[in-house]
Amino acid sequence: MLFTKKKPEVTETKETSTSSLIGGQIQVAVDQLKGVVEQMNITSLSLEEISKSTAAKTSRLFSHSEQTMNFSQRASEKMKKIEASALHISSFSQEILSNSQTSYDELQNSFESFQLLQKKFEALSQSHNLLLEQMQQLVEYSNKIQDIVFTIGAISQKTKILALNASIEAARAGERGKGFSVVAKEVGNLANQTSKAVEETRETIQIIQTEIKSTAEKVKTETVQVHEGSNEMNKILIALQSFKEKLNIITKMVQESSESVDEQRDNVVDISNLLQEIAQMAIENKEYVDQVTKDLKAQHKNIEDIRSINQSLTKTSAELQTLVHQNSQSIQYDETLLNQMKTMLSAKVQLKELLNLEEKVHKQILDEILYSNPQLETIWTNRDDGTFIYSNPPAGLVNAKMRPWFIEAMSGKEYVSEPYISAVTKKYCITLSFPIMNEGEVIGVLGADVSLKHN
C-alpha cells in the first residue's frame, strides 16, 4: 500500500477535516460528472456521425427511390408494349396454327387421293400386262391358224392336181368317164375356191398379226409409261408422306409455341401488374424517405443541442477539475512503492497471453494480479476502440476512449495520473495505464488503480 502524508499545516481543526471530506466528495462527484460528460461526448459524436451518414444515405436513398420510381414506370410502359406484342404474336400463332392444321388436312386428302391414283396405276399396269399376255396368245393362235391355212392351201393344191388328173382320166374313158369328169370338175372348182379362200385368209391373218403386233408394241409402250408413272407416283407419295410428317411436327411445334406464347402473355400481364404495384410502392417509399429526411434534420438539430449542452458541461467539469486538482496537490505518497507497481505492471503487460483479446484469458491473468497485490484497487483491460475486455470490479463506463489514461496508452506511452478520490472506494488513488503491444502495434490497454492511504 502507498502511504500518503499531508503537508504540514499551522493548525488542524474539526472544520478542516469536514472541509476535506466535502472536498473528497466533490472530487468524486466531479469525476463522475467527467465520466458522464465523456460518455455524452462519445455518444453525441457517434450520433452525429450516424446522423450525417444516415442523412447522406437517405439522400442517396431518396435519389434511388426517384430512379426506382422512374425505372418502374418506364419498365411498366415497356411491359405494356411487350404485352401488346405478345397479344399480336399470340394472334399470329393461332392463325399459323389454324393454317397449319388446314394445310395438314388438305395434304392428308391429297395424300389419300394420290394413294387411290397409285392403286389405279397399279391396276392399269396389271391390266396392260394381262392384255399383253392375251395378245401374245392371239399371235400364237394366229400363227397356228396360219399353219392350218397353209396346210389347207397345200391340200387344196393337191386336190386341184388330183382333179386335173381325174379330168384327164375321165376324158380317156370317154362315155364311161363322163360322170367322173363332172365330179372331177366340181372338185377342181372346189379346190380353186378353197385355194382362193386360203389366200384371202392368209392375207387377213397377216393383217391381223400386223395389227396385233402394232397394238402389242403400243401396249408395251403404255405399260412402260404406266410403270414409270407408278414409280413417279410412288416417289410423290413418299415425298408427301415425309412432308406430311414434317408438317405434323411443325403443327405440333406451332401448337406448343402458341401455348408458350399464351403462357408468356399471362406472365407478361402478371409482371406488368407487379411493376405497377412496384411503381406505386416506389412513390410511397419516396414520400417515406422525404419524411425520414425531415425527421433526420430535426434529429440533427437535437444532436447539436446535446453537443452544446455537453460543451457547457465539459467546461463546468474542467473548472471543477481545476479546483479539485489544486486540493489534490497537497497529497504526498511513497513514489518507491508506486514505481514497484509500475515495474510489476510493465512486466505483466508483456505477457503473450494478453495478445489474445478474449475475456476468459484476461480474467484469469488480471484476477491473479489483483489478488496477489492488495495495494491494487481496480484492474482492467481495453480494446483499441475503448470498450472493456475485462474489469475487476466491473467498470462504471461503457467506453473509455475519451479518458486521458486510455489516450496516452494508445499513443504507446505509460500513464501515471495525479492523486484523486476513487468513485468506487471514495478514497485517494492513482491510475496507471500501459499499452498492449503486438509487433510494434498498440492493440489494447492495461490499466489499474493504486490505492493511497493516509498515515
PDB file of N, CA and C in Angstrom, residues 169-234:
ATOM      1  N   GLU A 169     -58.184 -88.514-166.875  1.00  0.00           N
ATOM      2  CA  GLU A 169     -58.545 -89.927-166.888  1.00  0.00           C
ATOM      3  C   GLU A 169     -59.986 -90.095-167.374  1.00  0.00           C
ATOM      4  N   ALA A 170     -60.871 -89.147-167.008  1.00  0.00           N
ATOM      5  CA  ALA A 170     -62.276 -89.217-167.445  1.00  0.00           C
ATOM      6  C   ALA A 170     -62.363 -89.026-168.945  1.00  0.00           C
ATOM      7  N   ALA A 171     -61.538 -88.130-169.487  1.00  0.00           N
ATOM      8  CA  ALA A 171     -61.536 -87.901-170.927  1.00  0.00           C
ATOM      9  C   ALA A 171     -61.069 -89.145-171.643  1.00  0.00           C
ATOM     10  N   ARG A 172     -60.165 -89.830-171.118  1.00  0.00           N
ATOM     11  CA  ARG A 172     -59.660 -91.051-171.720  1.00  0.00           C
ATOM     12  C   ARG A 172     -60.743 -92.139-171.679  1.00  0.00           C
ATOM     13  N   ALA A 173     -61.552 -92.066-170.646  1.00  0.00           N
ATOM     14  CA  ALA A 173     -62.559 -93.112-170.509  1.00  0.00           C
ATOM     15  C   ALA A 173     -63.731 -92.903-171.467  1.00  0.00           C
ATOM     16  N   GLY A 174     -63.845 -91.726-171.992  1.00  0.00           N
ATOM     17  CA  GLY A 174     -64.931 -91.462-172.948  1.00  0.00           C
ATOM     18  C   GLY A 174     -66.257 -91.343-172.224  1.00  0.00           C
ATOM     19  N   GLU A 175     -67.237 -92.092-172.825  1.00  0.00           N
ATOM     20  CA  GLU A 175     -68.586 -92.012-172.291  1.00  0.00           C
ATOM     21  C   GLU A 175     -68.661 -92.574-170.873  1.00  0.00           C
ATOM     22  N   ARG A 176     -67.871 -93.505-170.587  1.00  0.00           N
ATOM     23  CA  ARG A 176     -67.921 -94.109-169.253  1.00  0.00           C
ATOM     24  C   ARG A 176     -67.338 -93.194-168.203  1.00  0.00           C
ATOM     25  N   GLY A 177     -66.577 -92.280-168.617  1.00  0.00           N
ATOM     26  CA  GLY A 177     -65.948 -91.398-167.624  1.00  0.00           C
ATOM     27  C   GLY A 177     -66.599 -90.033-167.532  1.00  0.00           C
ATOM     28  N   LYS A 178     -67.782 -89.835-168.186  1.00  0.00           N
ATOM     29  CA  LYS A 178     -68.436 -88.516-168.123  1.00  0.00           C
ATOM     30  C   LYS A 178     -68.848 -88.144-166.690  1.00  0.00           C
ATOM     31  N   GLY A 179     -69.419 -89.081-166.014  1.00  0.00           N
ATOM     32  CA  GLY A 179     -69.858 -88.789-164.618  1.00  0.00           C
ATOM     33  C   GLY A 179     -68.672 -88.443-163.730  1.00  0.00           C
ATOM     34  N   PHE A 180     -67.701 -89.193-163.892  1.00  0.00           N
ATOM     35  CA  PHE A 180     -66.481 -88.943-163.088  1.00  0.00           C
ATOM     36  C   PHE A 180     -65.863 -87.618-163.476  1.00  0.00           C
ATOM     37  N   SER A 181     -65.983 -87.217-164.778  1.00  0.00           N
ATOM     38  CA  SER A 181     -65.462 -85.951-165.265  1.00  0.00           C
ATOM     39  C   SER A 181     -66.169 -84.785-164.596  1.00  0.00           C
ATOM     40  N   VAL A 182     -67.505 -84.941-164.393  1.00  0.00           N
ATOM     41  CA  VAL A 182     -68.287 -83.868-163.711  1.00  0.00           C
ATOM     42  C   VAL A 182     -67.813 -83.704-162.277  1.00  0.00           C
ATOM     43  N   VAL A 183     -67.607 -84.851-161.636  1.00  0.00           N
ATOM     44  CA  VAL A 183     -67.152 -84.806-160.225  1.00  0.00           C
ATOM     45  C   VAL A 183     -65.773 -84.185-160.157  1.00  0.00           C
ATOM     46  N   ALA A 184     -64.920 -84.580-161.079  1.00  0.00           N
ATOM     47  CA  ALA A 184     -63.558 -84.049-161.076  1.00  0.00           C
ATOM     48  C   ALA A 184     -63.574 -82.547-161.298  1.00  0.00           C
ATOM     49  N   LYS A 185     -64.514 -82.118-162.181  1.00  0.00           N
ATOM     50  CA  LYS A 185     -64.626 -80.693-162.443  1.00  0.00           C
ATOM     51  C   LYS A 185     -65.068 -79.948-161.195  1.00  0.00           C
ATOM     52  N   GLU A 186     -66.060 -80.489-160.509  1.00  0.00           N
ATOM     53  CA  GLU A 186     -66.567 -79.844-159.284  1.00  0.00           C
ATOM     54  C   GLU A 186     -65.493 -79.819-158.190  1.00  0.00           C
ATOM     55  N   VAL A 187     -64.768 -80.923-158.145  1.00  0.00           N
ATOM     56  CA  VAL A 187     -63.671 -80.978-157.152  1.00  0.00           C
ATOM     57  C   VAL A 187     -62.630 -79.940-157.501  1.00  0.00           C
ATOM     58  N   GLY A 188     -62.358 -79.772-158.796  1.00  0.00           N
ATOM     59  CA  GLY A 188     -61.389 -78.758-159.211  1.00  0.00           C
ATOM     60  C   GLY A 188     -61.874 -77.363-158.859  1.00  0.00           C
ATOM     61  N   ASN A 189     -63.207 -77.125-159.134  1.00  0.00           N
ATOM     62  CA  ASN A 189     -63.762 -75.809-158.763  1.00  0.00           C
ATOM     63  C   ASN A 189     -63.651 -75.561-157.247  1.00  0.00           C
ATOM     64  N   LEU A 190     -63.989 -76.627-156.511  1.00  0.00           N
ATOM     65  CA  LEU A 190     -63.915 -76.502-155.039  1.00  0.00           C
ATOM     66  C   LEU A 190     -62.484 -76.256-154.598  1.00  0.00           C
ATOM     67  N   ALA A 191     -61.538 -76.899-155.226  1.00  0.00           N
ATOM     68  CA  ALA A 191     -60.130 -76.703-154.880  1.00  0.00           C
ATOM     69  C   ALA A 191     -59.703 -75.287-155.197  1.00  0.00           C
ATOM     70  N   ASN A 192     -60.201 -74.762-156.378  1.00  0.00           N
ATOM     71  CA  ASN A 192     -59.869 -73.373-156.720  1.00  0.00           C
ATOM     72  C   ASN A 192     -60.446 -72.389-155.703  1.00  0.00           C
ATOM     73  N   GLN A 193     -61.715 -72.660-155.337  1.00  0.00           N
ATOM     74  CA  GLN A 193     -62.354 -71.779-154.342  1.00  0.00           C
ATOM     75  C   GLN A 193     -61.635 -71.854-152.990  1.00  0.00           C
ATOM     76  N   THR A 194     -61.272 -73.102-152.671  1.00  0.00           N
ATOM     77  CA  THR A 194     -60.561 -73.277-151.391  1.00  0.00           C
ATOM     78  C   THR A 194     -59.229 -72.571-151.424  1.00  0.00           C
ATOM     79  N   SER A 195     -58.530 -72.671-152.516  1.00  0.00           N
ATOM     80  CA  SER A 195     -57.221 -72.021-152.641  1.00  0.00           C
ATOM     81  C   SER A 195     -57.361 -70.512-152.544  1.00  0.00           C
ATOM     82  N   LYS A 196     -58.445 -70.019-153.220  1.00  0.00           N
ATOM     83  CA  LYS A 196     -58.690 -68.587-153.148  1.00  0.00           C
ATOM     84  C   LYS A 196     -59.015 -68.157-151.721  1.00  0.00           C
ATOM     85  N   ALA A 197     -59.864 -68.948-151.061  1.00  0.00           N
ATOM     86  CA  ALA A 197     -60.251 -68.625-149.676  1.00  0.00           C
ATOM     87  C   ALA A 197     -59.044 -68.684-148.752  1.00  0.00           C
ATOM     88  N   VAL A 198     -58.211 -69.683-149.020  1.00  0.00           N
ATOM     89  CA  VAL A 198     -56.993 -69.813-148.184  1.00  0.00           C
ATOM     90  C   VAL A 198     -56.108 -68.600-148.368  1.00  0.00           C
ATOM     91  N   GLU A 199     -56.000 -68.136-149.611  1.00  0.00           N
ATOM     92  CA  GLU A 199     -55.146 -66.963-149.870  1.00  0.00           C
ATOM     93  C   GLU A 199     -55.708 -65.725-149.177  1.00  0.00           C
ATOM     94  N   GLU A 200     -57.031 -65.577-149.280  1.00  0.00           N
ATOM     95  CA  GLU A 200     -57.655 -64.429-148.616  1.00  0.00           C
ATOM     96  C   GLU A 200     -57.492 -64.521-147.101  1.00  0.00           C
ATOM     97  N   THR A 201     -57.655 -65.768-146.611  1.00  0.00           N
ATOM     98  CA  THR A 201     -57.499 -65.962-145.155  1.00  0.00           C
ATOM     99  C   THR A 201     -56.075 -65.656-144.720  1.00  0.00           C
ATOM    100  N   ARG A 202     -55.112 -66.073-145.534  1.00  0.00           N
ATOM    101  CA  ARG A 202     -53.703 -65.821-145.196  1.00  0.00           C
ATOM    102  C   ARG A 202     -53.446 -64.309-145.141  1.00  0.00           C
ATOM    103  N   GLU A 203     -53.995 -63.584-146.126  1.00  0.00           N
ATOM    104  CA  GLU A 203     -53.800 -62.131-146.136  1.00  0.00           C
ATOM    105  C   GLU A 203     -54.446 -61.486-144.908  1.00  0.00           C
ATOM    106  N   THR A 204     -55.666 -61.994-144.584  1.00  0.00           N
ATOM    107  CA  THR A 204     -56.377 -61.439-143.411  1.00  0.00           C
ATOM    108  C   THR A 204     -55.602 -61.707-142.127  1.00  0.00           C
ATOM    109  N   ILE A 205     -55.102 -62.952-142.043  1.00  0.00           N
ATOM    110  CA  ILE A 205     -54.329 -63.302-140.837  1.00  0.00           C
ATOM    111  C   ILE A 205     -53.075 -62.443-140.739  1.00  0.00           C
ATOM    112  N   GLN A 206     -52.425 -62.190-141.867  1.00  0.00           N
ATOM    113  CA  GLN A 206     -51.225 -61.342-141.847  1.00  0.00           C
ATOM    114  C   GLN A 206     -51.571 -59.928-141.382  1.00  0.00           C
ATOM    115  N   ILE A 207     -52.733 -59.441-141.897  1.00  0.00           N
ATOM    116  CA  ILE A 207     -53.168 -58.094-141.443  1.00  0.00           C
ATOM    117  C   ILE A 207     -53.417 -58.091-139.936  1.00  0.00           C
ATOM    118  N   ILE A 208     -54.144 -59.186-139.486  1.00  0.00           N
ATOM    119  CA  ILE A 208     -54.449 -59.279-138.043  1.00  0.00           C
ATOM    120  C   ILE A 208     -53.157 -59.343-137.227  1.00  0.00           C
ATOM    121  N   GLN A 209     -52.220 -60.154-137.686  1.00  0.00           N
ATOM    122  CA  GLN A 209     -50.953 -60.280-136.959  1.00  0.00           C
ATOM    123  C   GLN A 209     -50.201 -58.948-136.923  1.00  0.00           C
ATOM    124  N   THR A 210     -50.240 -58.256-138.087  1.00  0.00           N
ATOM    125  CA  THR A 210     -49.571 -56.946-138.124  1.00  0.00           C
ATOM    126  C   THR A 210     -50.211 -55.988-137.120  1.00  0.00           C
ATOM    127  N   GLU A 211     -51.582 -55.968-137.086  1.00  0.00           N
ATOM    128  CA  GLU A 211     -52.287 -55.083-136.145  1.00  0.00           C
ATOM    129  C   GLU A 211     -52.031 -55.492-134.700  1.00  0.00           C
ATOM    130  N   ILE A 212     -52.032 -56.838-134.497  1.00  0.00           N
ATOM    131  CA  ILE A 212     -51.761 -57.316-133.128  1.00  0.00           C
ATOM    132  C   ILE A 212     -50.363 -56.902-132.692  1.00  0.00           C
ATOM    133  N   LYS A 213     -49.409 -57.040-133.612  1.00  0.00           N
ATOM    134  CA  LYS A 213     -48.030 -56.675-133.286  1.00  0.00           C
ATOM    135  C   LYS A 213     -47.931 -55.188-132.990  1.00  0.00           C
ATOM    136  N   SER A 214     -48.611 -54.362-133.820  1.00  0.00           N
ATOM    137  CA  SER A 214     -48.585 -52.915-133.601  1.00  0.00           C
ATOM    138  C   SER A 214     -49.238 -52.558-132.275  1.00  0.00           C
ATOM    139  N   THR A 215     -50.393 -53.214-132.032  1.00  0.00           N
ATOM    140  CA  THR A 215     -51.084 -52.948-130.758  1.00  0.00           C
ATOM    141  C   THR A 215     -50.252 -53.393-129.572  1.00  0.00           C
ATOM    142  N   ALA A 216     -49.600 -54.533-129.731  1.00  0.00           N
ATOM    143  CA  ALA A 216     -48.757 -55.049-128.647  1.00  0.00           C
ATOM    144  C   ALA A 216     -47.624 -54.085-128.340  1.00  0.00           C
ATOM    145  N   GLU A 217     -47.038 -53.514-129.408  1.00  0.00           N
ATOM    146  CA  GLU A 217     -45.966 -52.542-129.196  1.00  0.00           C
ATOM    147  C   GLU A 217     -46.487 -51.322-128.443  1.00  0.00           C
ATOM    148  N   LYS A 218     -47.686 -50.857-128.843  1.00  0.00           N
ATOM    149  CA  LYS A 218     -48.275 -49.714-128.150  1.00  0.00           C
ATOM    150  C   LYS A 218     -48.580 -50.047-126.696  1.00  0.00           C
ATOM    151  N   VAL A 219     -49.120 -51.265-126.508  1.00  0.00           N
ATOM    152  CA  VAL A 219     -49.438 -51.680-125.130  1.00  0.00           C
ATOM    153  C   VAL A 219     -48.167 -51.777-124.301  1.00  0.00           C
ATOM    154  N   LYS A 220     -47.088 -52.285-124.913  1.00  0.00           N
ATOM    155  CA  LYS A 220     -45.811 -52.362-124.194  1.00  0.00           C
ATOM    156  C   LYS A 220     -45.330 -50.965-123.800  1.00  0.00           C
ATOM    157  N   THR A 221     -45.435 -50.049-124.794  1.00  0.00           N
ATOM    158  CA  THR A 221     -45.018 -48.670-124.504  1.00  0.00           C
ATOM    159  C   THR A 221     -45.858 -48.080-123.378  1.00  0.00           C
ATOM    160  N   GLU A 222     -47.194 -48.292-123.478  1.00  0.00           N
ATOM    161  CA  GLU A 222     -48.079 -47.784-122.430  1.00  0.00           C
ATOM    162  C   GLU A 222     -47.782 -48.445-121.086  1.00  0.00           C
ATOM    163  N   THR A 223     -47.451 -49.741-121.143  1.00  0.00           N
ATOM    164  CA  THR A 223     -47.122 -50.451-119.898  1.00  0.00           C
ATOM    165  C   THR A 223     -45.883 -49.856-119.242  1.00  0.00           C
ATOM    166  N   VAL A 224     -44.874 -49.579-120.092  1.00  0.00           N
ATOM    167  CA  VAL A 224     -43.651 -48.937-119.559  1.00  0.00           C
ATOM    168  C   VAL A 224     -43.995 -47.573-118.970  1.00  0.00           C
ATOM    169  N   GLN A 225     -44.824 -46.805-119.712  1.00  0.00           N
ATOM    170  CA  GLN A 225     -45.210 -45.487-119.224  1.00  0.00           C
ATOM    171  C   GLN A 225     -46.014 -45.586-117.928  1.00  0.00           C
ATOM    172  N   VAL A 226     -46.938 -46.557-117.890  1.00  0.00           N
ATOM    173  CA  VAL A 226     -47.715 -46.759-116.657  1.00  0.00           C
ATOM    174  C   VAL A 226     -46.799 -47.135-115.503  1.00  0.00           C
ATOM    175  N   HIS A 227     -45.815 -47.999-115.788  1.00  0.00           N
ATOM    176  CA  HIS A 227     -44.869 -48.413-114.747  1.00  0.00           C
ATOM    177  C   HIS A 227     -44.043 -47.219-114.261  1.00  0.00           C
ATOM    178  N   GLU A 228     -43.576 -46.422-115.245  1.00  0.00           N
ATOM    179  CA  GLU A 228     -42.814 -45.231-114.863  1.00  0.00           C
ATOM    180  C   GLU A 228     -43.690 -44.256-114.074  1.00  0.00           C
ATOM    181  N   GLY A 229     -44.953 -44.078-114.548  1.00  0.00           N
ATOM    182  CA  GLY A 229     -45.879 -43.211-113.818  1.00  0.00           C
ATOM    183  C   GLY A 229     -46.133 -43.720-112.412  1.00  0.00           C
ATOM    184  N   SER A 230     -46.241 -45.050-112.297  1.00  0.00           N
ATOM    185  CA  SER A 230     -46.447 -45.650-110.976  1.00  0.00           C
ATOM    186  C   SER A 230     -45.249 -45.394-110.074  1.00  0.00           C
ATOM    187  N   ASN A 231     -44.039 -45.508-110.648  1.00  0.00           N
ATOM    188  CA  ASN A 231     -42.828 -45.225-109.858  1.00  0.00           C
ATOM    189  C   ASN A 231     -42.782 -43.762-109.423  1.00  0.00           C
ATOM    190  N   GLU A 232     -43.103 -42.859-110.370  1.00  0.00           N
ATOM    191  CA  GLU A 232     -43.121 -41.439-110.030  1.00  0.00           C
ATOM    192  C   GLU A 232     -44.176 -41.144-108.971  1.00  0.00           C
ATOM    193  N   MET A 233     -45.329 -41.804-109.119  1.00  0.00           N
ATOM    194  CA  MET A 233     -46.391 -41.629-108.130  1.00  0.00           C
ATOM    195  C   MET A 233     -45.939 -42.124-106.761  1.00  0.00           C
ATOM    196  N   ASN A 234     -45.206 -43.211-106.774  1.00  0.00           N
ATOM    197  CA  ASN A 234     -44.684 -43.758-105.517  1.00  0.00           C
ATOM    198  C   ASN A 234     -43.706 -42.772-104.868  1.00  0.00           C
TER     199      ASN A 234
END
